[in-house]
XYZ file of C-alpha atoms in Angstrom:
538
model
C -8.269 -10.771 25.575
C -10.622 -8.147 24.536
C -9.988 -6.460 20.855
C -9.491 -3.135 20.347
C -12.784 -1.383 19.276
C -12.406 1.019 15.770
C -15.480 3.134 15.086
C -15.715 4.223 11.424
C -14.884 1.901 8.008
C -13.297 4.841 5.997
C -9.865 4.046 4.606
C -8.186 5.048 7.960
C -10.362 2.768 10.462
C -10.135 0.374 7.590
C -6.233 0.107 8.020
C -5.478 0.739 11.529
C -7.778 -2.567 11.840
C -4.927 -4.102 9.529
C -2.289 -2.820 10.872
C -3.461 -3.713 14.339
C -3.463 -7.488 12.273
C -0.553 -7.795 11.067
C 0.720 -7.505 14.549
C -1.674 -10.477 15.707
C -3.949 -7.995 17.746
C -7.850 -8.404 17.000
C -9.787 -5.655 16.495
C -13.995 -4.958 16.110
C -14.925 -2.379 13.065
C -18.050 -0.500 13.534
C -19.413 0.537 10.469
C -22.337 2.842 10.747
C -22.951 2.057 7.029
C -24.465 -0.976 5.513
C -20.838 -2.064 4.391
C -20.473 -1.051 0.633
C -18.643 1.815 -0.435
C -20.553 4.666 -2.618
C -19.072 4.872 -6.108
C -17.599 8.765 -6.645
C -14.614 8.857 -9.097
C -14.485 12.655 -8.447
C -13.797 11.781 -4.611
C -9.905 10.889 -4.905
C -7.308 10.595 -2.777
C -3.245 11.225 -3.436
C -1.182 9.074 -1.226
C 3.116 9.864 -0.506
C 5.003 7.208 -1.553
C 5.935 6.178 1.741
C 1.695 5.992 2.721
C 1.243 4.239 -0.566
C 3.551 1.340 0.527
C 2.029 1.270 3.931
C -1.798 0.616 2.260
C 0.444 -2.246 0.142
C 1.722 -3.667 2.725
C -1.707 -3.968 4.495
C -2.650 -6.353 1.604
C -4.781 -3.336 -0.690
C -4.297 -4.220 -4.080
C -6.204 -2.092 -5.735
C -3.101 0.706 -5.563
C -1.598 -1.303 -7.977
C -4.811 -2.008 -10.167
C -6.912 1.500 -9.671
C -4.304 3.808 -8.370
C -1.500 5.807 -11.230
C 1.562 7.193 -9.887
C 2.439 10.858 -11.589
C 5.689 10.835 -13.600
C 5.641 14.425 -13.470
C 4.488 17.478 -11.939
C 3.752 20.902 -14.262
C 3.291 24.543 -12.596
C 2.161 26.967 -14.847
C 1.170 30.892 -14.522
C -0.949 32.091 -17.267
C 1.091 31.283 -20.148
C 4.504 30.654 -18.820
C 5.828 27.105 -17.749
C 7.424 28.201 -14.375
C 8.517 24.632 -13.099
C 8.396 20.788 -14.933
C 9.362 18.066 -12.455
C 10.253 14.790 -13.678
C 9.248 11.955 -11.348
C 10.628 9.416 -13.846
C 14.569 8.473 -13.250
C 16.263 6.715 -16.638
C 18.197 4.241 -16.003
C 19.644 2.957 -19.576
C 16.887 2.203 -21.790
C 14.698 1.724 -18.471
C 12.262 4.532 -17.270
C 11.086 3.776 -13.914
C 9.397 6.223 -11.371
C 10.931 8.227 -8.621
C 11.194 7.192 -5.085
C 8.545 10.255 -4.192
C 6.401 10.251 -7.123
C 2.859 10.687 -5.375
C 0.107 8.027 -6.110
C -3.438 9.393 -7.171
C -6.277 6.663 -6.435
C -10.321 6.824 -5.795
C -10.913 6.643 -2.662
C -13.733 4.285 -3.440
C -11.259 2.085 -4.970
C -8.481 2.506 -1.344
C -11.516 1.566 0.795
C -12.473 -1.651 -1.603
C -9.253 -2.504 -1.491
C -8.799 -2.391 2.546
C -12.326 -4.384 2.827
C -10.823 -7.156 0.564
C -7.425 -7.342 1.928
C -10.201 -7.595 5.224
C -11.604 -10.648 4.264
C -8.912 -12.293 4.502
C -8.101 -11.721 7.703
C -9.711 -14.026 10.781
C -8.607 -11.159 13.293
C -10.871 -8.433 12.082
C -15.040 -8.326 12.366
C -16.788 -5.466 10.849
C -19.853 -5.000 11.801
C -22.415 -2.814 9.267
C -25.805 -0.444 10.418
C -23.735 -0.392 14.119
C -24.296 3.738 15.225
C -22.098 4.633 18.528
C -24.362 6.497 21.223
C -22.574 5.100 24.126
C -18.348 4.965 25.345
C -18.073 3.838 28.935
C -14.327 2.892 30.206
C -12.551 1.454 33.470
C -8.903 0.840 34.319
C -9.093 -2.752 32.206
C -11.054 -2.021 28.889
C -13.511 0.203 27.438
C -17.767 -0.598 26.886
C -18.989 0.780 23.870
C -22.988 0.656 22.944
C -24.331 0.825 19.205
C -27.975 1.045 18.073
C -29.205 -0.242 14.802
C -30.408 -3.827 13.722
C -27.732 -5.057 15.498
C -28.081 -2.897 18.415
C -25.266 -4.351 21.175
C -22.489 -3.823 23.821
C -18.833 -4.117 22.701
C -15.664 -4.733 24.848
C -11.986 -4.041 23.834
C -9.023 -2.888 25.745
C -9.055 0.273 23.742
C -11.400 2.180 21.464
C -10.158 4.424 18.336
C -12.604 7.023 16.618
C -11.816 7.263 12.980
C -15.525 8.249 12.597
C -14.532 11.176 10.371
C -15.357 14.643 11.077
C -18.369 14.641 12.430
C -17.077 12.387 14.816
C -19.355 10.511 17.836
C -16.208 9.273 19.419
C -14.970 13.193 19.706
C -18.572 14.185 20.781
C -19.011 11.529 23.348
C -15.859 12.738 25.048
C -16.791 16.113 24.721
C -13.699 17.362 22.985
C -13.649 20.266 21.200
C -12.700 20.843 17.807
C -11.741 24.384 16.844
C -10.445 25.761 13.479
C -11.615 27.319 10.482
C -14.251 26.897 8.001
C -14.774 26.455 4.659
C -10.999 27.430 3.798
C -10.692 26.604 0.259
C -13.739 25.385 -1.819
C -13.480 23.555 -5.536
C -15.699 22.653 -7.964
C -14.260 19.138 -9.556
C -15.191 17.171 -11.971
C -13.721 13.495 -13.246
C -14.139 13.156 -16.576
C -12.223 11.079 -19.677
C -10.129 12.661 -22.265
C -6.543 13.585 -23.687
C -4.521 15.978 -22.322
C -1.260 17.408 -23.656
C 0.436 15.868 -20.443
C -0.339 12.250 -20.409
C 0.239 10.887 -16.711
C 1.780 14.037 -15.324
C -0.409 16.402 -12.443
C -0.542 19.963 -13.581
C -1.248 23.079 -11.352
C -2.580 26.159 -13.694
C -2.450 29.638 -12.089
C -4.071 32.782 -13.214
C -4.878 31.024 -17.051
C -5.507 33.658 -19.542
C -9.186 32.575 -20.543
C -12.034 34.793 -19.546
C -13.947 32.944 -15.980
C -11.146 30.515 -15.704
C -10.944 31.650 -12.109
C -7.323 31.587 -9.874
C -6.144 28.114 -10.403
C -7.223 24.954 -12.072
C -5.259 21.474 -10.629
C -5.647 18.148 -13.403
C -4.793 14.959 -11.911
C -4.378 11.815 -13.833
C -5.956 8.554 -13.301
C -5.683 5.187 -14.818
C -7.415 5.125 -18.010
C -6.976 8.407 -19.833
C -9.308 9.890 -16.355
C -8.278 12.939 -14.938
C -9.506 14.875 -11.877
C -9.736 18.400 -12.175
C -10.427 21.173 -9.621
C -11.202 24.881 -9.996
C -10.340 26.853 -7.061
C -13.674 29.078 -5.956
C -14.436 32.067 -3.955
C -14.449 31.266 0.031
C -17.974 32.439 -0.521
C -19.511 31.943 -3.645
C -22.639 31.540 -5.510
C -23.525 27.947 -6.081
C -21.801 26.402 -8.804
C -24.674 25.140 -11.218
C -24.278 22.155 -13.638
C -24.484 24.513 -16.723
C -21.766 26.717 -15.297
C -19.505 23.584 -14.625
C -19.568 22.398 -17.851
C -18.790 25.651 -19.466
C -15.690 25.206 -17.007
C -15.212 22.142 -18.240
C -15.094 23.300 -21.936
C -13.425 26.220 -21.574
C -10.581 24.572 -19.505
C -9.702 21.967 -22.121
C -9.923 24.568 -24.746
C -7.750 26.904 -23.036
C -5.312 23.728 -22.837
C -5.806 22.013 -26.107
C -6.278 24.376 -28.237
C -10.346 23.439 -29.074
C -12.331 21.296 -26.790
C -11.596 18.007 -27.556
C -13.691 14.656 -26.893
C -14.415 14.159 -23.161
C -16.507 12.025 -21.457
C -17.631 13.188 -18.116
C -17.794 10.648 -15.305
C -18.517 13.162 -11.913
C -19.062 15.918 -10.558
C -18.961 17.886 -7.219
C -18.148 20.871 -4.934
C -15.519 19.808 -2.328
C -15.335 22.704 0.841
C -11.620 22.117 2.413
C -12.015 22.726 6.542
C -8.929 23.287 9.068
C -9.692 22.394 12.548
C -7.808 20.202 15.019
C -9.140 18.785 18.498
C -7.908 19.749 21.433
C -7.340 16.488 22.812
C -6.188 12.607 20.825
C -6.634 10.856 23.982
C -9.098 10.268 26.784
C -7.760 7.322 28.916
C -8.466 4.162 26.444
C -10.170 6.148 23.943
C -7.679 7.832 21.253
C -9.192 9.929 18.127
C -7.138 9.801 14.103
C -7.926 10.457 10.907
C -10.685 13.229 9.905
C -12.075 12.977 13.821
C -9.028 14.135 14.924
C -8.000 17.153 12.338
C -9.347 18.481 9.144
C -6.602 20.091 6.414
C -6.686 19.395 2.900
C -5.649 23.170 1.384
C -2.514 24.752 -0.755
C -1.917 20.638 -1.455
C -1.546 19.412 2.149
C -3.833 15.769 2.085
C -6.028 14.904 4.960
C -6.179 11.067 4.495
C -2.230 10.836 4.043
C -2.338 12.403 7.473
C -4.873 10.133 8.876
C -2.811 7.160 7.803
C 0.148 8.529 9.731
C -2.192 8.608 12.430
C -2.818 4.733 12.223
C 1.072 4.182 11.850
C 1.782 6.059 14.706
C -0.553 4.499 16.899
C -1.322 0.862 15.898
C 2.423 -0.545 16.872
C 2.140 1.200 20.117
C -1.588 -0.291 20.796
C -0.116 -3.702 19.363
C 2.826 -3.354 22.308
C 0.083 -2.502 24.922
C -2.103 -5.032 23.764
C 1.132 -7.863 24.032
C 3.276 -6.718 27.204
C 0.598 -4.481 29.227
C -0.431 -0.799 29.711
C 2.061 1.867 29.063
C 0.577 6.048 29.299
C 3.885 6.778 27.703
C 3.343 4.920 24.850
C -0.286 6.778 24.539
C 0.562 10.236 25.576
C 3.336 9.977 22.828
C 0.943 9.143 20.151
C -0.934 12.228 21.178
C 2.231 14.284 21.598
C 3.760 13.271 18.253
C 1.010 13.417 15.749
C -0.818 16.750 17.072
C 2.401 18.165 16.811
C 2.634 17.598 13.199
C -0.434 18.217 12.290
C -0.590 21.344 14.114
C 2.671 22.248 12.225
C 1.435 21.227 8.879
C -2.038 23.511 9.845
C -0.012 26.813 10.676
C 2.448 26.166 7.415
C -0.773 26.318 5.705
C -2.942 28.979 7.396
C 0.698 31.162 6.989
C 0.918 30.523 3.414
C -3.093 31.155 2.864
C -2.966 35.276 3.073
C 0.410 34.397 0.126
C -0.834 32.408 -1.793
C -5.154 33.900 -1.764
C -4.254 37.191 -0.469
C -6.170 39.025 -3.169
C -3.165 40.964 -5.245
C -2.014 43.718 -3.900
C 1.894 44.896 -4.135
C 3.202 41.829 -3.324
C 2.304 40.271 -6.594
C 4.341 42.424 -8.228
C 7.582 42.189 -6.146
C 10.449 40.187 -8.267
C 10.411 36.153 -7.142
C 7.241 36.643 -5.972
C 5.432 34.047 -8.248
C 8.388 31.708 -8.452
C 7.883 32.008 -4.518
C 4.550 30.451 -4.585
C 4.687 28.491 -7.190
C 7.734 26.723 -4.418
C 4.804 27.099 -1.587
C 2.528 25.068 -3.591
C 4.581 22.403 -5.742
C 5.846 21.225 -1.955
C 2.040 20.817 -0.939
C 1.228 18.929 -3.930
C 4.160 16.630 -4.175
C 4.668 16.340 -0.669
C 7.911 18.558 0.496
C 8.764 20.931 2.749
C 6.175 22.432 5.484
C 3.424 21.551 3.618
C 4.109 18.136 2.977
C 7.297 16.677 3.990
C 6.742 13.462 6.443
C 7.232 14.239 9.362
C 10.020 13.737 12.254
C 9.575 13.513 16.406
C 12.721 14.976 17.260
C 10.800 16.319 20.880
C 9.362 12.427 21.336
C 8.782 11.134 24.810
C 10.133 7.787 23.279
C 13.415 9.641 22.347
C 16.386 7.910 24.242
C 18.595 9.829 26.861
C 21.897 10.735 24.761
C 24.847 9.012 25.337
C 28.313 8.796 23.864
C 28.319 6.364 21.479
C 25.484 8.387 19.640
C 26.441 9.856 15.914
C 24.757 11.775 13.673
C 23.671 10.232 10.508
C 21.708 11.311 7.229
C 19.036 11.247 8.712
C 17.912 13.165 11.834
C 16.752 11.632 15.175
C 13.084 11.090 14.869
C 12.398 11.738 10.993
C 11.917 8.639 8.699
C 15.121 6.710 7.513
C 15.800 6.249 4.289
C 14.420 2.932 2.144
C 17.725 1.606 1.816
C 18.349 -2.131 0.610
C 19.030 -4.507 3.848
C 19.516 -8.244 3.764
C 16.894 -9.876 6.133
C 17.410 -12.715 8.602
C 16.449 -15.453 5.735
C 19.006 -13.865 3.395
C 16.873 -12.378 1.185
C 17.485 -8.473 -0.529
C 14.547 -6.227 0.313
C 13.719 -2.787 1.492
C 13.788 -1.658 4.420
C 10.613 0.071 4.367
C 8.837 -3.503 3.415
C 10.276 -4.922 7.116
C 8.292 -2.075 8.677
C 4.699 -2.640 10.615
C 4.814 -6.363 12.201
C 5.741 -4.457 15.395
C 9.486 -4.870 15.922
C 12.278 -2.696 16.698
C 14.963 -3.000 13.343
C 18.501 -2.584 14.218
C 20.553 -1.728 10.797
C 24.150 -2.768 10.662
C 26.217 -0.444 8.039
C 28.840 -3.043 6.733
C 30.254 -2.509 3.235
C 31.384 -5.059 0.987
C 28.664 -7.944 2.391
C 27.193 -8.259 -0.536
C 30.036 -10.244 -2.329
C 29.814 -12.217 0.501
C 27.508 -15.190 1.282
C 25.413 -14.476 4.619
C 26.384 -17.256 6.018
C 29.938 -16.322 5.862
C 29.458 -12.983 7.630
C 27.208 -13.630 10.126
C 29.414 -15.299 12.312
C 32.363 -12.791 11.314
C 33.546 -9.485 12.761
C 31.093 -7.631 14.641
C 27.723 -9.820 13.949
C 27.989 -12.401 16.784
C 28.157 -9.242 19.257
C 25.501 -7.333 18.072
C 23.472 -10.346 17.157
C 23.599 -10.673 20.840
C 22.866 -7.594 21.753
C 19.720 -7.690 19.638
C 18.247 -10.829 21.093
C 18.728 -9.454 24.790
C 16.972 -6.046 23.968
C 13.698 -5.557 25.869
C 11.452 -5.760 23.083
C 11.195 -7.591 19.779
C 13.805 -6.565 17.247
C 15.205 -7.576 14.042
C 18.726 -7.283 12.482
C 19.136 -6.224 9.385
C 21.963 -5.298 7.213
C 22.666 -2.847 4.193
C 25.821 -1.641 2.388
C 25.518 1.940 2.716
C 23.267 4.123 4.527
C 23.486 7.813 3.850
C 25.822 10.186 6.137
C 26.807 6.758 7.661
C 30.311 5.176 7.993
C 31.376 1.579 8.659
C 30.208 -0.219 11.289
C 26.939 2.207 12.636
C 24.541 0.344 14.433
C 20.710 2.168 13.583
C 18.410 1.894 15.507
C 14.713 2.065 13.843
C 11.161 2.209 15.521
C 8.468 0.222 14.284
C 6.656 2.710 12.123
C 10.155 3.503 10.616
C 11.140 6.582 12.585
C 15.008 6.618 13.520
C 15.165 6.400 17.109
C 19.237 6.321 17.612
C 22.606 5.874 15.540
C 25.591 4.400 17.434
C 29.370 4.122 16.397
C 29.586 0.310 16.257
C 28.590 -2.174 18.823
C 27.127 -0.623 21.756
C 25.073 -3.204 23.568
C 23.936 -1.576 26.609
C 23.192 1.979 25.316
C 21.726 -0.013 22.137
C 19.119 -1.685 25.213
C 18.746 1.438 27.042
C 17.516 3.250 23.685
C 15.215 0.428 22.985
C 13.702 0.620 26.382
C 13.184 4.228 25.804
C 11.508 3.228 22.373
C 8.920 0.655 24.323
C 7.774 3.369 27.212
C 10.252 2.263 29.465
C 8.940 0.530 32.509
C 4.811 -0.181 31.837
C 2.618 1.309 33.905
C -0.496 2.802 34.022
C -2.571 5.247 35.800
C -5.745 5.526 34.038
C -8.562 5.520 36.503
C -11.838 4.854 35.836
C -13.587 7.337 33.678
C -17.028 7.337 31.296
C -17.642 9.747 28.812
C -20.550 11.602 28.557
C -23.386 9.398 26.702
C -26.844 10.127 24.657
């Protein structure tokens, strides 16, 4: 069978193509580079806990290696300490990190990481110096045509643009992409040194030195590195490399007390766009990452995004790909992410005219700064609006409701919880570490298993029935089962998509509203009405 077609080898093209692995489906990378990744520690990337384990599980190792999780988060207005977040939970003489604690890597380093964890795999081809000019696509695949050395004509069953934002892919289809421009611009600069906060991200508003500007953001790296951003003027004067360094200077003066020993490692000027297309989807052709929105400002993170993207969509393509066409299972990807992002885009452009409005009364009104100092720590850390994950309560994939549904901690369509589960081989894991191989989970609740050897209570109480019930559902699934799941009593039976999205919670055994929700999961009944279409070409 043909492989699905990815244009761009950013991180995000990079990992759908191993995502799309890891659930045996081939895949073609077209790489309009020559295949090596440009060295800019300033260019850096923070990753939510539950997008850090996804890259992990995709084989990168260089999270572990290049990558430094914060163990605390500091928001300061001039002088005042308004909010210190500890990301570190003590257990006895044993600090370890917080379940959220963001992850702060080059994004140099993600993409080497992806491109090893590549080699490895037989499934995946990247192809460098290939440049998209052509997409042409029928009801069984899609023809695309690159120029270049290698100038040729690909065939896959589907093609995905993660070509960034000046996407071809988008282009070709003739998409548009409206938004905003150049909504927050930074001067940054990575440089080594010692700062009062070892390991911890800090978020500086209105400091008290002369030309420190409206907010200065330091985030750690590995190796005493830090990242540091000066919020600009919309519209400024260019930033020269004099002026930067006096920045620079007078930053970790204002901080340290006297500038201290720094080595500086790189600079830049990063310009933060909001735009979102109209359309993810033309027939076989589907758009993620950058070529599919731009956000990035008050904390929000476009790449985090643009892996959801490739979470969303690469089980759903993997279930095409196995069983047949479904235009459920497509329109949903389309329906579900564009709806977050389009909800992350107006919490942002809502909070803008807060946070950058210029002064004015409002600065002055009691709570004010304690206000935005809330709208910001929940960009940065990943909360809230800004940047909680995000839930598909509205999903076409959402099953009918039925009777034996109960509510839970968590709510239908939002991420469950990374509970402890015993796996099929016995074994104690996570749940979220079961997630990605393209299979439905179904989550038994029973208490007091543990003491218990497996093989002792899996033929025992309600396991034979539902281990039944599992193996006669109409798509893959595996049965898991923890101790305690929040909000949940004895005996619920959870019901979990692929990309680890609750789809259903039932009071105990339920077999056939337990199928009928994991039909609804799948697309229900696969068909497909594409007809034949070609995009416009060069």
């Amino acid at each position: 069978m043909d492989p699905v077609i990815v244009v761009g080898a950013g991180p995000v093209g990079l990992a759908l193509s191993l995502a799309l692995a890891a659930q045996n489906v081939p895949s073609v990378v077209l790489d309009e580079g020559a295949g090596k990744e440009e060295t800019r520690p300033a260019r850096t990337v923070v990753l939510r806990a539950d997008m850090a384990s996804l890259v992990e599980r995709l084989g990168c190792t260089t999270l572990r290696d290049e990558g430094l999780r914060w163990v605390g988060w500091r928001s300061v207005r001039r002088k005042q300490l308004m909010r210190h977040i500890e990301l570190r939970v003590t257990d006895g003489d044993h600090d370890t990190l917080a379940p959220a604690a963001p992850l702060h890597i080059p994004q140099h380093a993600l993409s080497r990481g992806l491109r090893d964890a590549i080699a490895t795999e037989d499934l995946i081809q990247i192809v460098p110096d290939s440049r998209l000019d052509s997409i042409e696509q029928d009801d069984r695949g899609v023809t695309a045509h690159t120029r270049g050395p290698g100038a040729n004509w690909w065939r896959g069953s589907h093609l995905v643009g993660c070509d960034g934002a000046r996407s071809t892919v988008r282009k070709l289809l003739g998409i548009r992409f409206p938004g905003r421009t150049a909504v927050e611009r930074h001067a940054v600069a990575a440089l080594r040194t010692e700062l009062p906060w070892p390991d911890e991200a800090v978020l500086h508003r209105q400091p008290p030195w002369r030309g420190a500007g409206e907010e200065i953001t330091a985030r750690p790296l590995p190796d005493g590195a830090w990242r540091i951003d000066w919020l600009l003027p919309a519209r400024g004067e260019l930033v020269t490399p004099d002026a930067l360094v006096s920045r620079i200077r007078d930053t970790l003066a204002g901080w340290c007390g006297e500038t201290p020993p720094y080595e500086l490692i790189d600079t830049g000027v990063h310009t933060l766009h909001h735009r979102l297309a109209r359309r993810w989807r033309d027939g076989r052709v589907l758009l993620a990452g950058d070529a599919a929105h731009l956000l990035g400002a008050v904390g929000t993170q476009g790449l985090d995004e643009g892996l959801r993207d490739i979470d969303n969509l690469a089980w759903k393509l993997a279930h095409i790909w196995h069983h047949g066409p479904s235009d459920t299972l497509l329109d949903s990807y389309q329906t579900e992410r564009r709806t977050a992002v389009a909800s992350r885009l107006r919490a942002a452009d809502q909070s803008l005219p807060v946070l950058r409005g210029g002064g004015g009364l409002r600065t002055y009104l009691p709570g004010s700064a304690r206000g935005h100092d809330a709208l910001l720590t929940d960009g940065h850390l990943g909360r809230g609006p800004l940047g909680a994950p995000p839930a598909y309560p509205h999903s076409p994939l959402a099953p009918p409701y039925a009777d034996g549904q109960t509510p839970v901690g968590t709510p239908t369509g939002a991420p469950v919880d990374d509970v402890l589960v015993t796996a099929p081989d016995g074994t104690t894991v996570r749940l979220r570490d079961r997630l990605g191989r393209g299979r439905l989970l179904v989550v038994l609740v029973a208490p007091g298993t543990g003491v218990w050897e497996r093989r002792h209570w899996m033929s025992a109480g309600l396991m034979p029935r539902l281990a039944s019930a599992v193996s006669a559902l109409p798509a893959k699934a595996e049965l898991l089962v923890t101790e305690a799941y929040p909000g949940a009593p004895a005996h619920t039976v959870l019901l979990v998509r692929p990309d680890g999205h609750l789809a259903a919670a039932f009071e105990g055994v339920r077999p056939a509203e337990l199928h009928e929700a994991a039909d609804a999961v799948r697309g229900g009944v696969q068909v497909s009405t594409d007809s034949d279409r070609t995009a416009d070409v060069n």
